[in-house]
Tab-separated table of C-alpha atoms in Angstrom:
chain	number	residue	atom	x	y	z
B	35	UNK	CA	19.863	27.856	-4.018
B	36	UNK	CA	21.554	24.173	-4.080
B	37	UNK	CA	20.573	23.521	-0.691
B	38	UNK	CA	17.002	24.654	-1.018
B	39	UNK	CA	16.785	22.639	-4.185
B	40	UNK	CA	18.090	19.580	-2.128
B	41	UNK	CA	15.201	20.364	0.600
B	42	UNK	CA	12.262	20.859	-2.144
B	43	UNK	CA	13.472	17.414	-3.423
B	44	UNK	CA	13.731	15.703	0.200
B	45	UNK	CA	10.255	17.295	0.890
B	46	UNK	CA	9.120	16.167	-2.162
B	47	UNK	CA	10.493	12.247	-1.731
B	48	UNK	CA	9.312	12.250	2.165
B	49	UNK	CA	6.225	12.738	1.169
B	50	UNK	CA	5.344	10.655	-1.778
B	51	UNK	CA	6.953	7.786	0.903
B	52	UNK	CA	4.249	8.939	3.362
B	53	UNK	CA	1.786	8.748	1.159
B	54	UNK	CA	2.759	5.518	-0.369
B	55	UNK	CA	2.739	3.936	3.120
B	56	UNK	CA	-0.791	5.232	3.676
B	57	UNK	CA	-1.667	3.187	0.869
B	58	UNK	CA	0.039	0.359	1.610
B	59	UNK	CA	-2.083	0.392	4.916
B	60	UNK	CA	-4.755	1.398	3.741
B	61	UNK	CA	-4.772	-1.258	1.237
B	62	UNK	CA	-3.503	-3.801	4.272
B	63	UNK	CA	-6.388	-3.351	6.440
B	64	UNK	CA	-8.844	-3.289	4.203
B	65	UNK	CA	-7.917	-6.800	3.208
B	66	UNK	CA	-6.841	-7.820	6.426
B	67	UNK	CA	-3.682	-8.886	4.902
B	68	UNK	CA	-1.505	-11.825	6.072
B	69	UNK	CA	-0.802	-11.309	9.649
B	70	UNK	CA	-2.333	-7.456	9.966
B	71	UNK	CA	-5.391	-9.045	12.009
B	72	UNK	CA	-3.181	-10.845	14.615
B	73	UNK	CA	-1.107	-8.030	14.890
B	74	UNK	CA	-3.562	-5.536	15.775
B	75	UNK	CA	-5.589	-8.226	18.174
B	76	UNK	CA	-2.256	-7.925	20.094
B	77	UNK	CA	-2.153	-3.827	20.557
B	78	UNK	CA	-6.550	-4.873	21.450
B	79	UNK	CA	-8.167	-3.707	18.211
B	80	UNK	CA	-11.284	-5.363	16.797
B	81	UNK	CA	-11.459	-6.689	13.390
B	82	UNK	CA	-14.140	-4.649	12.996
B	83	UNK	CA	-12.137	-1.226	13.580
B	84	UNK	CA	-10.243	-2.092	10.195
B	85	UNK	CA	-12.039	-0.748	7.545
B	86	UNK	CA	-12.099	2.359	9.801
B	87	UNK	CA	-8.564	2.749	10.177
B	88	UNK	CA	-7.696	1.939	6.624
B	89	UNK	CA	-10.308	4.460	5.925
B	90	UNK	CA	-8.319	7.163	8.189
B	91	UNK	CA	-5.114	6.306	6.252
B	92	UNK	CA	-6.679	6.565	2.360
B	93	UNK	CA	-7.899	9.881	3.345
B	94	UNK	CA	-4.739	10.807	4.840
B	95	UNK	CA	-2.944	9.626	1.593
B	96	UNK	CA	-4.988	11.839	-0.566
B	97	UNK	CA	-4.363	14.546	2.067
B	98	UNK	CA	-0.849	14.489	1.587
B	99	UNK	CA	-0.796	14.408	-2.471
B	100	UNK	CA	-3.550	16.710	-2.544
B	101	UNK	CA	-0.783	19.030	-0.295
B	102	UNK	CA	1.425	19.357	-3.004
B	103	UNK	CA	-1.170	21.732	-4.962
B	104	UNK	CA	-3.237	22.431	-1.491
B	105	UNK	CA	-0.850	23.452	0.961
B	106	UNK	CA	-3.105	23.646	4.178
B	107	UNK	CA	-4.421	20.503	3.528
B	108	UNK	CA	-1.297	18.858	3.195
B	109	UNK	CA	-0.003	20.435	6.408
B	110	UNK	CA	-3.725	19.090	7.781
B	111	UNK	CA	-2.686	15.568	6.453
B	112	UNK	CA	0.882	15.678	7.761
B	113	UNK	CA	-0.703	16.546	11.755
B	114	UNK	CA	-3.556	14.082	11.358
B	115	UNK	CA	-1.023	11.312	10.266
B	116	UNK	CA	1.337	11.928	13.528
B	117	UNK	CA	-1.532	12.377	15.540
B	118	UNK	CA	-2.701	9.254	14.572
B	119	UNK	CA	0.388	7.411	15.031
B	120	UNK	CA	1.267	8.660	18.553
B	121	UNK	CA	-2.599	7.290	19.007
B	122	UNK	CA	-1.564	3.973	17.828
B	123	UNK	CA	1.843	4.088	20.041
B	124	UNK	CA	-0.235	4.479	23.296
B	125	UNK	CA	-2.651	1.862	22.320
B	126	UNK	CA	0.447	-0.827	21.649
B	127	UNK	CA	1.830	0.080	25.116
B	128	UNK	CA	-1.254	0.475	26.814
B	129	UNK	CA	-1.733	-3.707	25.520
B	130	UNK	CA	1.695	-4.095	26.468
B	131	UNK	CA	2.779	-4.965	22.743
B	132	UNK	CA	6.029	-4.231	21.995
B	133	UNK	CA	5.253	-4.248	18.396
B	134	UNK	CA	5.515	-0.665	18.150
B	135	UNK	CA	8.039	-0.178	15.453
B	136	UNK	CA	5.607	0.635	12.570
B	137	UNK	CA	3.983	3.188	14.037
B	138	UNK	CA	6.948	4.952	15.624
B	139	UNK	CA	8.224	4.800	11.644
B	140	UNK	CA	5.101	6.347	10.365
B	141	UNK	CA	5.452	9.137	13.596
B	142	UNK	CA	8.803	9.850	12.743
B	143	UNK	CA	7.762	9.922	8.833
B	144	UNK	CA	5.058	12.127	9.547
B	145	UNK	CA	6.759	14.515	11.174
B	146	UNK	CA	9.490	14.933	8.744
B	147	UNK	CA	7.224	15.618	6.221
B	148	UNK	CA	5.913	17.985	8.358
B	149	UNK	CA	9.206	19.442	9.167
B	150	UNK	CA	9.891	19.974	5.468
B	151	UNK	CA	7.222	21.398	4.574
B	152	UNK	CA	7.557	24.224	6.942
B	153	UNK	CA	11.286	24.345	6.160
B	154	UNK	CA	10.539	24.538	2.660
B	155	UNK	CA	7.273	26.479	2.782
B	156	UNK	CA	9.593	29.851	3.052
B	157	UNK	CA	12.673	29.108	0.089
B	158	UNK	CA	9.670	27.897	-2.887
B	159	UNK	CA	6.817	29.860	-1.768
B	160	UNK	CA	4.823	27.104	-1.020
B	161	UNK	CA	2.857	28.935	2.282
B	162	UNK	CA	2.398	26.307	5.049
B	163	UNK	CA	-1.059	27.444	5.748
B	164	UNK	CA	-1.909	29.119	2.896
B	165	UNK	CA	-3.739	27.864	-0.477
């Protein structure tokens, strides 16, 4: 039971950290915080795509606390959130921006929550799908 204790708790911490950096971008975008403009002019997004994308990310932040007491919506949150971030990977190297190391962060976040929650789903009960 030690290790499945140690996997609730990593599940637990991974996502609280992907939530937490939904906020943070969230919160970035929507006040086009110091250097998040010129960053994303460089992958070719508009300004005016901001407050959609930090839209995207608040929602997937609640999506992923609300999955701690709503399991299928946190698995729903966890897929969104990669699916988003492989998005954002193909724009950078479609603009040939090689500043693609915050989104392959938030990929490989995303899917480690992901993981975890499946792996964990079966020892606590939780049901991947299921509310």
């Amino acid at each position: 039971m030690l290790k499945g204790n140690r996997m609730f708790i990593a599940y637990v911490v991974v996502n609280i950290l992907l939530a937490a950096g939904m906020a943070w971008c969230g919160f970035a975008e929507f006040t086009l915080f110091d250097g998040i403009p010129a960053q994303m002019a460089k992958a070719g997004v508009p300004v005016s795509w901001m407050p959609w994308l930090a839209t995207v990310k608040v929602v997937a932040m609640v999506g992923v606390v609300v999955g701690f007491g709503v399991p299928v919506i946190g698995t729903a949150a966890a897929v969104g959130v990669a699916l988003y971030f492989v998005g954002a990977i193909v724009r950078h190297v479609s603009a040939h921006d090689p500043n693609v190391g915050g989104a392959i962060f938030f990929l490989v976040l995303a899917c480690a929550a992901l993981t975890l929650r499946v792996a964990t789903s079966s020892a606590f009960g939780l049901g991947v799908l299921s509310g």
